[in-house]
Amino acid sequence: MKKALIFGVTGQDGYYLSKLLIKKGYFVHGVRRRNSIVENLRIDEIFFDKTKNCDLHYGDVTDSISTLNLIKKIKPNEIYNLAAQSHVGISFDLPEYTSNVDGIGTLNILEAIKNVNKKIKFYQASTSELFGGVSKIQNEKTPFYPKSPYGVAKLYSYWITKCYRESYKMFCVNGILFNHESKFRGENFITRKVSKAVANIVCNKNTVLEVGNLKSKRDWGHAEDYVEAMWKMLQLKNPVDLVVSTGKSISIKRLIELSFNIVGIKIIWKGKNENEYGIDKKTKRKIVKINKKFFRPNEVDNLKGDNRLSKKIINFRPKKNIQDIMSEMIENDIKLIKN
């Protein structure tokens, strides 16, 4: 039986990846940080089911000794590094912490693999934030230009992964994943902020959705589709870095419009620039407004991935579009509010 080790297992990607690997016959080892408050709601159904081939461990990628000891103990065939401080906006408030987790954490895993067993396959969760929106569409040959501490830390991880691959002949890959969402998305991400606001309004709560830059465009896919791409990358004969995306992008403004349309609410926009706001066409009530605190010091205007190489090499075909994703998230948030 193959063994997989997942750092960052408590996030949305960790949940979907664990389910996928167990289904494929792996024994899955997940790593979580020890906190005073245990928050494992996403993965409880998996790792506390004694009939499933999985186990949870305490660890932290910023602790090189614990990382080394875990890899020595488990002896995995594959390692997936999903551990990160993954919110771009928060990285401006916590630049040093973000750099340690998202940058040095990757180095600690690679060093451990080098010293324990160079045949262990390694997947590094990279990001579209490497590009910084410097072109209309981004692919594997697009120059990097990160515009946040998060993007810069991930750029280090990208290059150190390539460095160890080439220097020590290790099987290491970077999955340059564009935005991917699900009902398990954290509440400080824009898609979840929107789905929660829509759900609150449907449930007759007096809610106003506060957002930052309405003009920013993103390429959104579903986390369940994207973790399959992660696994496929580690099944290749030779390691390669790939962009994983839908190839389509929409603005935050359009995301809000289509999300409210799902529940039968049409948004009418008033005002301009930072004074723009949205009202419910039927009730005339303001339900969307701009809050300057959500603007970032360095904005990324447009991220849209060219996924032709991932289609060719791993046959990546995203099954769900942004309409499907937001419908799922809104439905789930309505259930959470009612319960």
Tab-separated table of C-alpha atoms in Angstrom:
chain	number	residue	atom	x	y	z
A	1	MET	CA	0.000	0.000	0.000
A	2	LYS	CA	1.340	3.415	-0.964
A	3	LYS	CA	1.742	5.969	1.805
A	4	ALA	CA	1.102	9.692	1.343
A	5	LEU	CA	2.031	12.456	3.778
A	6	ILE	CA	0.063	15.698	3.595
A	7	PHE	CA	1.325	18.839	5.295
A	8	GLY	CA	-1.507	21.341	5.703
A	9	VAL	CA	-4.165	18.628	5.802
A	10	THR	CA	-6.737	20.732	7.706
A	11	GLY	CA	-7.363	23.124	4.797
A	12	GLN	CA	-9.906	22.660	2.010
A	13	ASP	CA	-7.318	21.106	-0.321
A	14	GLY	CA	-6.202	18.731	2.425
A	15	TYR	CA	-9.770	17.521	2.844
A	16	TYR	CA	-10.345	16.796	-0.846
A	17	LEU	CA	-6.866	15.360	-1.392
A	18	SER	CA	-7.206	13.002	1.587
A	19	LYS	CA	-10.511	11.679	0.261
A	20	LEU	CA	-9.067	11.202	-3.212
A	21	LEU	CA	-5.953	9.347	-2.048
A	22	ILE	CA	-7.862	7.053	0.327
A	23	LYS	CA	-10.214	6.216	-2.548
A	24	LYS	CA	-7.180	5.356	-4.684
A	25	GLY	CA	-5.904	2.912	-2.065
A	26	TYR	CA	-3.318	5.004	-0.223
A	27	PHE	CA	-2.721	5.103	3.500
A	28	VAL	CA	-2.875	8.836	4.191
A	29	HIS	CA	-0.921	10.555	6.950
A	30	GLY	CA	-2.050	14.114	7.675
A	31	VAL	CA	-0.075	16.728	9.594
A	32	ARG	CA	-1.766	19.412	11.693
A	33	ARG	CA	-0.316	22.104	13.932
A	34	ARG	CA	-1.003	21.899	17.669
A	35	ASN	CA	-3.268	24.800	18.667
A	36	SER	CA	-5.002	25.676	21.918
A	37	ILE	CA	-8.276	25.477	19.978
A	38	VAL	CA	-8.726	22.336	17.883
A	39	GLU	CA	-10.288	23.207	14.527
A	40	ASN	CA	-10.478	20.145	12.323
A	41	LEU	CA	-14.106	20.305	11.221
A	42	ARG	CA	-13.204	19.735	7.579
A	43	ILE	CA	-11.275	16.519	8.201
A	44	ASP	CA	-13.038	15.007	11.230
A	45	GLU	CA	-15.221	12.801	9.029
A	46	ILE	CA	-12.103	11.342	7.414
A	47	PHE	CA	-9.492	10.961	10.126
A	48	PHE	CA	-11.791	9.964	12.973
A	49	ASP	CA	-13.340	7.163	10.930
A	50	LYS	CA	-11.491	4.053	12.109
A	51	THR	CA	-12.503	2.135	8.994
A	52	LYS	CA	-10.378	4.397	6.776
A	53	ASN	CA	-6.671	4.060	6.046
A	54	CYS	CA	-5.444	7.308	7.579
A	55	ASP	CA	-3.746	8.816	10.591
A	56	LEU	CA	-3.192	12.317	12.004
A	57	HIS	CA	0.064	13.667	13.389
A	58	TYR	CA	1.134	16.877	15.061
A	59	GLY	CA	3.831	18.845	13.267
A	60	ASP	CA	4.828	22.174	11.798
A	61	VAL	CA	6.806	22.797	8.613
A	62	THR	CA	8.635	25.674	10.323
A	63	ASP	CA	10.114	23.125	12.771
A	64	SER	CA	12.817	21.336	10.788
A	65	ILE	CA	13.383	18.684	13.467
A	66	SER	CA	9.751	17.602	13.739
A	67	THR	CA	9.452	17.624	9.941
A	68	LEU	CA	12.510	15.387	9.583
A	69	ASN	CA	11.313	13.028	12.323
A	70	LEU	CA	7.859	12.662	10.765
A	71	ILE	CA	9.289	11.756	7.374
A	72	LYS	CA	11.720	9.306	8.971
A	73	LYS	CA	8.908	7.673	10.945
A	74	ILE	CA	6.273	7.463	8.208
A	75	LYS	CA	8.529	6.702	5.220
A	76	PRO	CA	5.990	8.002	2.684
A	77	ASN	CA	6.049	7.368	-1.049
A	78	GLU	CA	4.595	10.814	-1.766
A	79	ILE	CA	4.584	14.121	0.118
A	80	TYR	CA	2.166	16.966	-0.603
A	81	ASN	CA	3.024	20.351	0.870
A	82	LEU	CA	-0.226	22.283	1.239
A	83	ALA	CA	0.884	24.039	4.433
A	84	ALA	CA	0.752	27.821	4.077
A	85	GLN	CA	-0.465	31.146	5.336
A	86	SER	CA	-2.492	31.387	2.155
A	87	HIS	CA	-4.347	34.696	2.387
A	88	VAL	CA	-2.737	37.414	0.275
A	89	GLY	CA	-4.167	40.336	2.245
A	90	ILE	CA	-3.126	38.883	5.604
A	91	SER	CA	0.423	38.393	4.305
A	92	PHE	CA	0.869	42.184	4.347
A	93	ASP	CA	0.057	42.155	8.082
A	94	LEU	CA	2.128	39.031	8.825
A	95	PRO	CA	5.028	39.150	6.339
A	96	GLU	CA	7.614	37.394	8.516
A	97	TYR	CA	5.270	34.591	9.578
A	98	THR	CA	4.126	34.137	5.964
A	99	SER	CA	7.743	33.940	4.791
A	100	ASN	CA	8.651	31.341	7.413
A	101	VAL	CA	5.704	29.050	6.689
A	102	ASP	CA	5.388	29.507	2.923
A	103	GLY	CA	9.096	29.747	2.168
A	104	ILE	CA	11.372	28.143	4.772
A	105	GLY	CA	8.752	25.485	5.501
A	106	THR	CA	9.205	24.129	1.983
A	107	LEU	CA	12.983	24.083	2.375
A	108	ASN	CA	12.640	22.083	5.609
A	109	ILE	CA	10.623	19.381	3.832
A	110	LEU	CA	13.018	19.214	0.877
A	111	GLU	CA	16.026	18.915	3.193
A	112	ALA	CA	14.320	16.104	5.072
A	113	ILE	CA	13.554	14.230	1.851
A	114	LYS	CA	17.142	14.671	0.693
A	115	ASN	CA	18.457	13.206	3.947
A	116	VAL	CA	15.887	10.430	4.406
A	117	ASN	CA	15.101	9.131	0.919
A	118	LYS	CA	15.565	11.000	-2.362
A	119	LYS	CA	13.072	8.675	-4.058
A	120	ILE	CA	10.131	10.229	-2.189
A	121	LYS	CA	7.996	12.197	-4.649
A	122	PHE	CA	7.246	15.776	-3.602
A	123	TYR	CA	4.406	18.091	-4.621
A	124	GLN	CA	4.726	21.804	-3.818
A	125	ALA	CA	1.514	23.864	-3.833
A	126	SER	CA	2.503	26.915	-5.837
A	127	THR	CA	0.211	29.789	-6.818
A	128	SER	CA	-0.899	32.161	-9.551
A	129	GLU	CA	0.200	34.993	-7.250
A	130	LEU	CA	3.720	34.355	-8.577
A	131	PHE	CA	2.709	36.193	-11.747
A	132	GLY	CA	1.245	39.339	-10.235
A	133	GLY	CA	-1.047	39.828	-13.208
A	134	VAL	CA	1.738	41.093	-15.488
A	135	SER	CA	0.059	39.768	-18.647
A	136	LYS	CA	-3.453	39.071	-19.929
A	137	ILE	CA	-2.971	35.315	-19.590
A	138	GLN	CA	-0.313	33.405	-17.668
A	139	ASN	CA	1.397	30.117	-18.459
A	140	GLU	CA	4.555	28.188	-17.538
A	141	LYS	CA	6.741	30.623	-19.517
A	142	THR	CA	5.270	33.862	-18.143
A	143	PRO	CA	7.832	35.884	-16.115
A	144	PHE	CA	7.147	36.028	-12.374
A	145	TYR	CA	6.375	39.324	-10.665
A	146	PRO	CA	4.792	38.700	-7.228
A	147	LYS	CA	3.121	41.700	-5.581
A	148	SER	CA	2.622	40.504	-2.008
A	149	PRO	CA	4.672	38.907	0.800
A	150	TYR	CA	2.651	35.747	0.134
A	151	GLY	CA	3.612	35.740	-3.542
A	152	VAL	CA	7.271	36.428	-2.776
A	153	ALA	CA	7.430	33.620	-0.196
A	154	LYS	CA	5.825	31.233	-2.664
A	155	LEU	CA	8.323	32.322	-5.312
A	156	TYR	CA	11.136	31.173	-3.016
A	157	SER	CA	9.369	27.824	-2.597
A	158	TYR	CA	8.966	27.494	-6.355
A	159	TRP	CA	12.663	28.030	-7.040
A	160	ILE	CA	13.970	25.985	-4.110
A	161	THR	CA	11.811	23.082	-5.311
A	162	LYS	CA	13.331	23.344	-8.807
A	163	CYS	CA	16.782	23.712	-7.258
A	164	TYR	CA	16.517	20.480	-5.266
A	165	ARG	CA	15.043	18.654	-8.258
A	166	GLU	CA	17.972	19.597	-10.453
A	167	SER	CA	20.703	19.438	-7.798
A	168	TYR	CA	19.815	16.115	-6.157
A	169	LYS	CA	17.822	14.380	-8.927
A	170	MET	CA	14.711	14.348	-6.750
A	171	PHE	CA	11.153	14.017	-8.068
A	172	CYS	CA	9.810	17.446	-7.117
A	173	VAL	CA	7.049	19.385	-8.874
A	174	ASN	CA	5.360	22.760	-8.555
A	175	GLY	CA	1.638	22.918	-9.212
A	176	ILE	CA	0.986	26.570	-10.108
A	177	LEU	CA	-2.646	26.545	-9.052
A	178	PHE	CA	-4.953	29.432	-9.764
A	179	ASN	CA	-7.755	30.304	-7.311
A	180	HIS	CA	-9.773	27.254	-6.318
A	181	GLU	CA	-12.776	27.246	-4.023
A	182	SER	CA	-15.319	25.031	-2.276
A	183	LYS	CA	-17.798	25.054	0.591
A	184	PHE	CA	-14.783	24.555	2.879
A	185	ARG	CA	-13.126	27.834	1.829
A	186	GLY	CA	-12.031	30.073	4.704
A	187	GLU	CA	-14.345	32.949	5.633
A	188	ASN	CA	-11.768	35.658	4.863
A	189	PHE	CA	-11.598	34.734	1.157
A	190	ILE	CA	-13.750	36.724	-1.261
A	191	THR	CA	-15.788	33.800	-2.617
A	192	ARG	CA	-16.785	32.736	0.891
A	193	LYS	CA	-17.491	36.329	1.939
A	194	VAL	CA	-19.863	36.603	-1.012
A	195	SER	CA	-21.566	33.242	-0.433
A	196	LYS	CA	-22.090	34.023	3.259
A	197	ALA	CA	-23.531	37.457	2.494
A	198	VAL	CA	-25.932	36.010	-0.078
A	199	ALA	CA	-26.986	33.287	2.366
A	200	ASN	CA	-27.559	35.822	5.152
A	201	ILE	CA	-29.761	37.961	2.909
A	202	VAL	CA	-31.741	34.916	1.783
A	203	CYS	CA	-32.281	34.092	5.468
A	204	ASN	CA	-33.593	37.636	6.066
A	205	LYS	CA	-30.574	38.878	7.977
A	206	ASN	CA	-29.705	42.560	7.641
A	207	THR	CA	-26.375	42.082	5.884
A	208	VAL	CA	-24.249	44.364	3.717
A	209	LEU	CA	-21.415	42.744	1.765
A	210	GLU	CA	-18.232	44.837	2.149
A	211	VAL	CA	-15.532	44.341	-0.483
A	212	GLY	CA	-12.394	45.968	-1.848
A	213	ASN	CA	-11.407	46.245	-5.505
A	214	LEU	CA	-14.412	45.310	-7.669
A	215	LYS	CA	-12.332	45.372	-10.848
A	216	SER	CA	-9.879	42.610	-9.915
A	217	LYS	CA	-10.250	39.536	-12.112
A	218	ARG	CA	-9.522	35.976	-11.079
A	219	ASP	CA	-9.559	32.506	-12.618
A	220	TRP	CA	-11.686	30.370	-10.261
A	221	GLY	CA	-11.931	26.576	-10.206
A	222	HIS	CA	-13.083	23.943	-7.730
A	223	ALA	CA	-10.681	22.496	-5.151
A	224	GLU	CA	-11.902	18.957	-5.800
A	225	ASP	CA	-10.869	19.222	-9.465
A	226	TYR	CA	-7.509	20.735	-8.589
A	227	VAL	CA	-6.372	18.129	-6.042
A	228	GLU	CA	-6.765	15.480	-8.729
A	229	ALA	CA	-4.266	17.471	-10.790
A	230	MET	CA	-1.861	17.390	-7.819
A	231	TRP	CA	-2.037	13.603	-7.672
A	232	LYS	CA	-1.668	13.237	-11.438
A	233	MET	CA	1.500	15.343	-11.389
A	234	LEU	CA	3.158	12.889	-9.007
A	235	GLN	CA	2.219	9.931	-11.235
A	236	LEU	CA	4.230	11.268	-14.185
A	237	LYS	CA	7.377	9.500	-15.315
A	238	ASN	CA	9.370	12.728	-15.208
A	239	PRO	CA	8.712	15.759	-12.962
A	240	VAL	CA	7.346	18.925	-14.549
A	241	ASP	CA	5.872	22.187	-13.245
A	242	LEU	CA	2.366	22.945	-14.503
A	243	VAL	CA	-0.211	25.731	-14.464
A	244	VAL	CA	-3.570	24.411	-13.230
A	245	SER	CA	-6.501	26.683	-14.079
A	246	THR	CA	-9.829	26.918	-15.904
A	247	GLY	CA	-8.580	29.356	-18.548
A	248	LYS	CA	-11.425	31.764	-17.753
A	249	SER	CA	-11.502	34.796	-15.469
A	250	ILE	CA	-14.191	37.169	-14.209
A	251	SER	CA	-14.139	40.289	-12.045
A	252	ILE	CA	-15.140	40.480	-8.394
A	253	LYS	CA	-18.048	42.637	-9.532
A	254	ARG	CA	-19.281	39.952	-11.917
A	255	LEU	CA	-18.775	37.278	-9.227
A	256	ILE	CA	-21.095	39.231	-6.931
A	257	GLU	CA	-23.697	39.687	-9.659
A	258	LEU	CA	-23.870	36.016	-10.620
A	259	SER	CA	-23.909	34.932	-6.954
A	260	PHE	CA	-26.945	37.061	-6.161
A	261	ASN	CA	-28.563	35.962	-9.439
A	262	ILE	CA	-28.387	32.365	-8.182
A	263	VAL	CA	-30.955	33.242	-5.489
A	264	GLY	CA	-33.016	35.510	-7.746
A	265	ILE	CA	-31.605	38.877	-6.652
A	266	LYS	CA	-30.557	41.374	-9.315
A	267	ILE	CA	-27.895	43.934	-8.379
A	268	ILE	CA	-28.114	47.522	-9.617
A	269	TRP	CA	-24.862	49.472	-9.292
A	270	LYS	CA	-24.728	53.101	-8.207
A	271	GLY	CA	-21.851	55.561	-7.749
A	272	LYS	CA	-18.332	55.390	-9.163
A	273	ASN	CA	-14.910	54.095	-8.186
A	274	GLU	CA	-14.499	53.845	-4.384
A	275	ASN	CA	-18.015	55.188	-3.860
A	276	GLU	CA	-19.677	52.481	-5.934
A	277	TYR	CA	-22.304	50.313	-4.237
A	278	GLY	CA	-24.913	47.740	-5.164
A	279	ILE	CA	-28.625	47.704	-4.362
A	280	ASP	CA	-31.266	44.998	-4.618
A	281	LYS	CA	-33.343	45.974	-7.649
A	282	LYS	CA	-36.546	44.751	-6.010
A	283	THR	CA	-36.210	46.065	-2.434
A	284	LYS	CA	-33.934	49.064	-3.225
A	285	ARG	CA	-31.857	48.110	-0.194
A	286	LYS	CA	-28.064	48.578	-0.276
A	287	ILE	CA	-26.496	45.129	-0.049
A	288	VAL	CA	-22.976	45.704	-1.420
A	289	LYS	CA	-20.513	48.481	-0.619
A	290	ILE	CA	-16.810	49.167	-0.969
A	291	ASN	CA	-14.655	49.344	2.148
A	292	LYS	CA	-11.192	50.832	1.640
A	293	LYS	CA	-9.663	48.594	4.299
A	294	PHE	CA	-9.979	45.651	1.896
A	295	PHE	CA	-7.767	47.283	-0.736
A	296	ARG	CA	-4.256	45.849	-0.774
A	297	PRO	CA	-1.071	47.930	-0.789
A	298	ASN	CA	-0.175	46.377	-4.153
A	299	GLU	CA	-3.135	45.159	-6.218
A	300	VAL	CA	-3.054	42.287	-8.702
A	301	ASP	CA	-5.550	43.226	-11.402
A	302	ASN	CA	-5.911	40.140	-13.576
A	303	LEU	CA	-5.037	36.468	-13.179
A	304	LYS	CA	-6.061	34.086	-15.950
A	305	GLY	CA	-4.296	30.787	-16.503
A	306	ASP	CA	-3.348	29.161	-19.784
A	307	ASN	CA	-3.964	25.487	-18.972
A	308	ARG	CA	-3.042	23.976	-22.343
A	309	LEU	CA	0.077	22.212	-21.045
A	310	SER	CA	-1.729	20.622	-18.088
A	311	LYS	CA	-4.456	19.445	-20.465
A	312	LYS	CA	-1.803	17.827	-22.651
A	313	ILE	CA	0.404	16.280	-19.964
A	314	ILE	CA	-2.037	15.215	-17.222
A	315	ASN	CA	-5.324	15.488	-19.143
A	316	PHE	CA	-6.614	18.121	-16.745
A	317	ARG	CA	-10.281	18.913	-17.405
A	318	PRO	CA	-12.026	21.025	-14.753
A	319	LYS	CA	-15.546	19.687	-14.179
A	320	LYS	CA	-17.084	22.642	-12.308
A	321	ASN	CA	-17.328	26.303	-13.342
A	322	ILE	CA	-17.735	29.375	-11.136
A	323	GLN	CA	-21.532	29.175	-11.352
A	324	ASP	CA	-21.464	25.601	-10.009
A	325	ILE	CA	-18.989	26.567	-7.295
A	326	MET	CA	-20.926	29.552	-5.973
A	327	SER	CA	-24.212	27.610	-6.063
A	328	GLU	CA	-22.625	24.907	-3.903
A	329	MET	CA	-21.141	27.431	-1.476
A	330	ILE	CA	-24.347	29.470	-1.117
A	331	GLU	CA	-26.449	26.347	-0.574
A	332	ASN	CA	-24.038	25.150	2.120
A	333	ASP	CA	-23.967	28.545	3.885
A	334	ILE	CA	-27.770	28.704	3.913
A	335	LYS	CA	-27.818	25.286	5.608
A	336	LEU	CA	-25.231	26.433	8.166
A	337	ILE	CA	-27.272	29.530	9.025
A	338	LYS	CA	-30.524	27.571	9.360
A	339	ASN	CA	-28.866	24.968	11.558
